[in-house]
Amino acid sequence: MDAQDADSASGFERVFAYLRERLLDGTLRQGERLMAERELAAQLGVSRPIVREALRALHMLGIVEIRERVGTIVKRPDASMLKDFFTLALAQQADLIDDVMEARIAIECQAVRLACERATIADFERLQRALVRIGETIDDADAGGAADFEFHRAIVLASRSPTLAVLHESMSTLLARSHRSRRELVQRFSSMKSYLIDDHKRVFDTIVARDPDRAEVTLRRHFAIGDEYRRRAVTGEGDRPEARSAQGH
């Protein structure tokens, strides 16, 4: 890195740190305008071109919006930027599905507990619609995977936790692929059809009953059964009659 690149990197870090601290301490809020480039450059001890470059980078990240003849406005960051980052950052990782599933389980198990406490009638309706869609798409891997994703996304939204929602959304591209790949197993294991419909219904019922302990246990068992089907597909095992009866316990 030459001196100019080093200066640019340092300038970006100063502008980013300034904005971060102002947001954290509440002196700068969403929708407010930053000071002019000249003032910001003087305050942070960097050149105006470096400030301009840093602001453009922050604009690309969705943190600020640069409006002509208005200035630089603080935005609420778009979670889709985080989603793209996660997808690209993890794309080359070995055992990607397992790693994403571990994070998903952690997020959704906490979300389902909160949903039991905070879910509204509108949340129940959203979950119910997703549940119906799961049954309607049981033989369609693409639409079925999307229906599965929407049901689990509805759980996270019902938690009323903005942080959990952003984390879940940041992994949504990877999660959607995971749901799609699992739905492909339906053609191999006929018992998966009743599992997918009945198990999601059991999760829904625990949320409606507002029973966080049973909801978490039911959801964890739901994940475990899905993993078992995936394991059997990898090892070449066929469908097993006891798989149906195990779902009723």
mmCIF file of C-alpha atoms in Angstrom, residues 6-211:
data_model
loop_
_atom_site.group_PDB
_atom_site.id
_atom_site.type_symbol
_atom_site.label_atom_id
_atom_site.label_comp_id
_atom_site.label_asym_id
_atom_site.label_seq_id
_atom_site.Cartn_x
_atom_site.Cartn_y
_atom_site.Cartn_z
ATOM 1 C CA ALA A 6 -2.702 4.612 3.317
ATOM 2 C CA ASP A 7 -4.038 8.148 3.619
ATOM 3 C CA SER A 8 -7.313 7.132 1.963
ATOM 4 C CA ALA A 9 -7.709 4.147 4.289
ATOM 5 C CA SER A 10 -6.922 6.292 7.312
ATOM 6 C CA GLY A 11 -9.373 8.945 6.117
ATOM 7 C CA PHE A 12 -12.136 6.406 5.690
ATOM 8 C CA GLU A 13 -11.470 5.028 9.168
ATOM 9 C CA ARG A 14 -11.665 8.506 10.696
ATOM 10 C CA VAL A 15 -14.921 9.388 8.926
ATOM 11 C CA PHE A 16 -16.434 5.996 9.741
ATOM 12 C CA ALA A 17 -15.351 6.214 13.398
ATOM 13 C CA TYR A 18 -16.764 9.739 13.657
ATOM 14 C CA LEU A 19 -20.120 8.675 12.245
ATOM 15 C CA ARG A 20 -20.239 5.525 14.363
ATOM 16 C CA GLU A 21 -19.573 7.392 17.594
ATOM 17 C CA ARG A 22 -22.110 10.123 16.801
ATOM 18 C CA LEU A 23 -24.746 7.490 16.126
ATOM 19 C CA LEU A 24 -23.919 5.574 19.299
ATOM 20 C CA ASP A 25 -23.987 8.623 21.570
ATOM 21 C CA GLY A 26 -27.206 9.897 19.987
ATOM 22 C CA THR A 27 -25.872 13.228 18.732
ATOM 23 C CA LEU A 28 -26.523 12.148 15.146
ATOM 24 C CA ARG A 29 -29.762 10.433 14.189
ATOM 25 C CA GLN A 30 -31.368 8.881 11.166
ATOM 26 C CA GLY A 31 -32.503 11.546 8.711
ATOM 27 C CA GLU A 32 -30.100 14.212 9.988
ATOM 28 C CA ARG A 33 -27.533 15.875 7.764
ATOM 29 C CA LEU A 34 -23.802 15.655 8.292
ATOM 30 C CA MET A 35 -21.733 18.822 8.401
ATOM 31 C CA ALA A 36 -20.350 20.057 5.085
ATOM 32 C CA GLU A 37 -17.353 18.237 3.570
ATOM 33 C CA ARG A 38 -15.096 21.228 4.245
ATOM 34 C CA GLU A 39 -16.016 21.337 7.937
ATOM 35 C CA LEU A 40 -15.749 17.573 8.314
ATOM 36 C CA ALA A 41 -12.338 17.548 6.645
ATOM 37 C CA ALA A 42 -11.083 20.296 8.947
ATOM 38 C CA GLN A 43 -12.471 18.627 12.077
ATOM 39 C CA LEU A 44 -11.026 15.201 11.243
ATOM 40 C CA GLY A 45 -7.737 16.470 9.840
ATOM 41 C CA VAL A 46 -8.080 14.925 6.385
ATOM 42 C CA SER A 47 -8.412 16.335 2.882
ATOM 43 C CA ARG A 48 -11.778 16.972 1.247
ATOM 44 C CA PRO A 49 -11.155 14.384 -1.525
ATOM 45 C CA ILE A 50 -10.565 11.738 1.155
ATOM 46 C CA VAL A 51 -13.735 12.781 2.995
ATOM 47 C CA ARG A 52 -15.635 12.599 -0.300
ATOM 48 C CA GLU A 53 -14.227 9.138 -1.023
ATOM 49 C CA ALA A 54 -15.080 7.901 2.465
ATOM 50 C CA LEU A 55 -18.643 9.243 2.221
ATOM 51 C CA ARG A 56 -19.093 7.518 -1.134
ATOM 52 C CA ALA A 57 -17.959 4.254 0.435
ATOM 53 C CA LEU A 58 -20.409 4.740 3.305
ATOM 54 C CA HIS A 59 -23.097 5.498 0.735
ATOM 55 C CA MET A 60 -22.370 2.174 -0.989
ATOM 56 C CA LEU A 61 -22.783 0.455 2.382
ATOM 57 C CA GLY A 62 -26.182 2.084 2.774
ATOM 58 C CA ILE A 63 -25.163 4.076 5.857
ATOM 59 C CA VAL A 64 -25.566 7.552 4.342
ATOM 60 C CA GLU A 65 -27.327 9.065 1.377
ATOM 61 C CA ILE A 66 -25.648 11.785 -0.683
ATOM 62 C CA ARG A 67 -28.212 14.228 -2.047
ATOM 63 C CA GLU A 68 -27.325 16.844 -4.592
ATOM 64 C CA ARG A 69 -27.677 20.393 -3.245
ATOM 65 C CA VAL A 70 -28.745 18.966 0.115
ATOM 66 C CA GLY A 71 -25.713 17.184 1.558
ATOM 67 C CA THR A 72 -25.046 13.850 3.220
ATOM 68 C CA ILE A 73 -27.974 12.396 5.152
ATOM 69 C CA VAL A 74 -27.736 9.582 7.702
ATOM 70 C CA LYS A 75 -29.782 6.536 6.677
ATOM 71 C CA ARG A 76 -30.990 3.484 8.457
ATOM 72 C CA PRO A 77 -28.650 0.797 7.054
ATOM 73 C CA ASP A 78 -30.328 -1.651 4.690
ATOM 74 C CA ALA A 79 -30.056 -5.258 5.892
ATOM 75 C CA SER A 80 -29.817 -6.404 2.268
ATOM 76 C CA MET A 81 -26.257 -5.054 2.204
ATOM 77 C CA LEU A 82 -25.425 -7.278 5.150
ATOM 78 C CA LYS A 83 -27.101 -10.193 3.369
ATOM 79 C CA ASP A 84 -24.892 -9.747 0.316
ATOM 80 C CA PHE A 85 -21.813 -9.477 2.527
ATOM 81 C CA PHE A 86 -22.627 -12.679 4.417
ATOM 82 C CA THR A 87 -23.352 -14.569 1.225
ATOM 83 C CA LEU A 88 -20.063 -13.571 -0.406
ATOM 84 C CA ALA A 89 -17.992 -13.920 2.773
ATOM 85 C CA LEU A 90 -19.237 -17.425 3.528
ATOM 86 C CA ALA A 91 -19.583 -18.738 -0.023
ATOM 87 C CA GLN A 92 -16.140 -20.357 -0.072
ATOM 88 C CA GLN A 93 -16.349 -21.781 3.440
ATOM 89 C CA ALA A 94 -16.174 -25.536 3.895
ATOM 90 C CA ASP A 95 -19.154 -27.142 5.655
ATOM 91 C CA LEU A 96 -21.160 -24.006 4.916
ATOM 92 C CA ILE A 97 -24.586 -25.578 5.440
ATOM 93 C CA ASP A 98 -23.704 -26.952 8.869
ATOM 94 C CA ASP A 99 -22.245 -23.636 10.002
ATOM 95 C CA VAL A 100 -25.248 -21.647 8.801
ATOM 96 C CA MET A 101 -27.614 -24.134 10.439
ATOM 97 C CA GLU A 102 -25.883 -23.700 13.801
ATOM 98 C CA ALA A 103 -26.360 -19.939 13.593
ATOM 99 C CA ARG A 104 -29.939 -20.384 12.394
ATOM 100 C CA ILE A 105 -30.804 -22.677 15.308
ATOM 101 C CA ALA A 106 -29.401 -20.188 17.805
ATOM 102 C CA ILE A 107 -31.381 -17.312 16.284
ATOM 103 C CA GLU A 108 -34.668 -19.159 15.794
ATOM 104 C CA CYS A 109 -34.692 -20.901 19.174
ATOM 105 C CA GLN A 110 -34.384 -17.556 20.926
ATOM 106 C CA ALA A 111 -36.871 -16.034 18.496
ATOM 107 C CA VAL A 112 -39.492 -18.713 19.143
ATOM 108 C CA ARG A 113 -39.251 -18.135 22.904
ATOM 109 C CA LEU A 114 -39.767 -14.409 22.427
ATOM 110 C CA ALA A 115 -42.567 -15.057 19.935
ATOM 111 C CA CYS A 116 -44.432 -16.986 22.613
ATOM 112 C CA GLU A 117 -44.411 -13.824 24.722
ATOM 113 C CA ARG A 118 -44.767 -11.117 22.080
ATOM 114 C CA ALA A 119 -46.602 -12.502 19.051
ATOM 115 C CA THR A 120 -49.694 -10.585 17.977
ATOM 116 C CA ILE A 121 -52.792 -11.775 16.149
ATOM 117 C CA ALA A 122 -51.180 -10.488 12.944
ATOM 118 C CA ASP A 123 -48.157 -12.709 13.646
ATOM 119 C CA PHE A 124 -50.409 -15.732 14.172
ATOM 120 C CA GLU A 125 -52.108 -14.967 10.861
ATOM 121 C CA ARG A 126 -48.756 -14.703 9.069
ATOM 122 C CA LEU A 127 -47.632 -18.023 10.538
ATOM 123 C CA GLN A 128 -50.952 -19.644 9.628
ATOM 124 C CA ARG A 129 -50.680 -18.489 6.014
ATOM 125 C CA ALA A 130 -47.155 -19.868 5.788
ATOM 126 C CA LEU A 131 -48.323 -23.132 7.334
ATOM 127 C CA VAL A 132 -51.068 -23.505 4.733
ATOM 128 C CA ARG A 133 -48.569 -22.749 1.985
ATOM 129 C CA ILE A 134 -46.251 -25.501 3.247
ATOM 130 C CA GLY A 135 -49.026 -28.029 2.712
ATOM 131 C CA GLU A 136 -49.928 -26.643 -0.701
ATOM 132 C CA THR A 137 -46.340 -26.868 -1.983
ATOM 133 C CA ILE A 138 -45.336 -30.192 -0.486
ATOM 134 C CA ASP A 139 -44.351 -31.638 -3.898
ATOM 135 C CA ASP A 140 -42.659 -28.507 -5.254
ATOM 136 C CA ALA A 141 -39.054 -28.032 -4.157
ATOM 137 C CA ASP A 142 -38.815 -24.384 -5.222
ATOM 138 C CA ALA A 143 -42.144 -23.134 -3.887
ATOM 139 C CA GLY A 144 -41.926 -25.487 -0.916
ATOM 140 C CA GLY A 145 -38.499 -24.252 0.078
ATOM 141 C CA ALA A 146 -39.793 -20.685 -0.100
ATOM 142 C CA ALA A 147 -42.809 -21.631 2.032
ATOM 143 C CA ASP A 148 -40.571 -23.236 4.664
ATOM 144 C CA PHE A 149 -38.375 -20.158 4.734
ATOM 145 C CA GLU A 150 -41.376 -17.841 5.125
ATOM 146 C CA PHE A 151 -42.704 -19.845 8.071
ATOM 147 C CA HIS A 152 -39.395 -19.650 9.929
ATOM 148 C CA ARG A 153 -38.994 -16.001 8.970
ATOM 149 C CA ALA A 154 -42.447 -15.387 10.456
ATOM 150 C CA ILE A 155 -41.242 -16.875 13.749
ATOM 151 C CA VAL A 156 -38.339 -14.423 13.833
ATOM 152 C CA LEU A 157 -40.607 -11.477 12.988
ATOM 153 C CA ALA A 158 -43.023 -12.579 15.717
ATOM 154 C CA SER A 159 -40.194 -12.296 18.239
ATOM 155 C CA ARG A 160 -40.392 -8.509 17.779
ATOM 156 C CA SER A 161 -36.607 -8.372 18.069
ATOM 157 C CA PRO A 162 -35.070 -6.039 15.447
ATOM 158 C CA THR A 163 -31.602 -7.490 16.063
ATOM 159 C CA LEU A 164 -32.686 -11.103 15.548
ATOM 160 C CA ALA A 165 -34.609 -10.025 12.444
ATOM 161 C CA VAL A 166 -31.552 -8.322 10.952
ATOM 162 C CA LEU A 167 -29.316 -11.302 11.720
ATOM 163 C CA HIS A 168 -31.810 -13.696 10.163
ATOM 164 C CA GLU A 169 -32.262 -11.452 7.131
ATOM 165 C CA SER A 170 -28.488 -11.214 6.692
ATOM 166 C CA MET A 171 -28.387 -14.978 6.170
ATOM 167 C CA SER A 172 -31.589 -15.178 4.134
ATOM 168 C CA THR A 173 -29.944 -16.018 0.805
ATOM 169 C CA LEU A 174 -28.048 -18.903 2.371
ATOM 170 C CA LEU A 175 -31.063 -20.034 4.397
ATOM 171 C CA ALA A 176 -33.297 -20.026 1.321
ATOM 172 C CA ARG A 177 -30.835 -22.326 -0.445
ATOM 173 C CA SER A 178 -30.774 -24.611 2.581
ATOM 174 C CA HIS A 179 -34.592 -24.822 2.672
ATOM 175 C CA ARG A 180 -34.640 -25.553 -1.063
ATOM 176 C CA SER A 181 -32.073 -28.355 -0.804
ATOM 177 C CA ARG A 182 -33.952 -29.999 2.065
ATOM 178 C CA ARG A 183 -37.208 -29.878 0.131
ATOM 179 C CA GLU A 184 -35.546 -31.915 -2.616
ATOM 180 C CA LEU A 185 -35.367 -34.815 -0.157
ATOM 181 C CA VAL A 186 -39.171 -35.125 -0.216
ATOM 182 C CA GLN A 187 -38.913 -37.005 -3.510
ATOM 183 C CA ARG A 188 -36.678 -39.565 -1.814
ATOM 184 C CA PHE A 189 -38.337 -39.892 1.580
ATOM 185 C CA SER A 190 -42.121 -40.031 1.416
ATOM 186 C CA SER A 191 -42.372 -39.760 5.212
ATOM 187 C CA MET A 192 -40.979 -36.224 4.929
ATOM 188 C CA LYS A 193 -44.318 -34.993 3.633
ATOM 189 C CA SER A 194 -46.182 -35.643 6.867
ATOM 190 C CA TYR A 195 -43.124 -34.570 8.858
ATOM 191 C CA LEU A 196 -42.956 -31.177 7.144
ATOM 192 C CA ILE A 197 -46.655 -30.455 7.549
ATOM 193 C CA ASP A 198 -47.211 -31.900 11.026
ATOM 194 C CA ASP A 199 -43.985 -30.670 12.611
ATOM 195 C CA HIS A 200 -44.466 -27.094 11.471
ATOM 196 C CA LYS A 201 -48.000 -27.284 12.829
ATOM 197 C CA ARG A 202 -46.661 -28.440 16.204
ATOM 198 C CA VAL A 203 -44.285 -25.472 16.320
ATOM 199 C CA PHE A 204 -47.163 -23.133 15.448
ATOM 200 C CA ASP A 205 -49.360 -24.614 18.180
ATOM 201 C CA THR A 206 -46.718 -24.052 20.862
ATOM 202 C CA ILE A 207 -46.436 -20.393 19.886
ATOM 203 C CA VAL A 208 -50.197 -19.922 19.991
ATOM 204 C CA ALA A 209 -50.195 -21.658 23.408
ATOM 205 C CA ARG A 210 -47.492 -19.180 24.494
ATOM 206 C CA ASP A 211 -45.342 -21.962 25.932
#
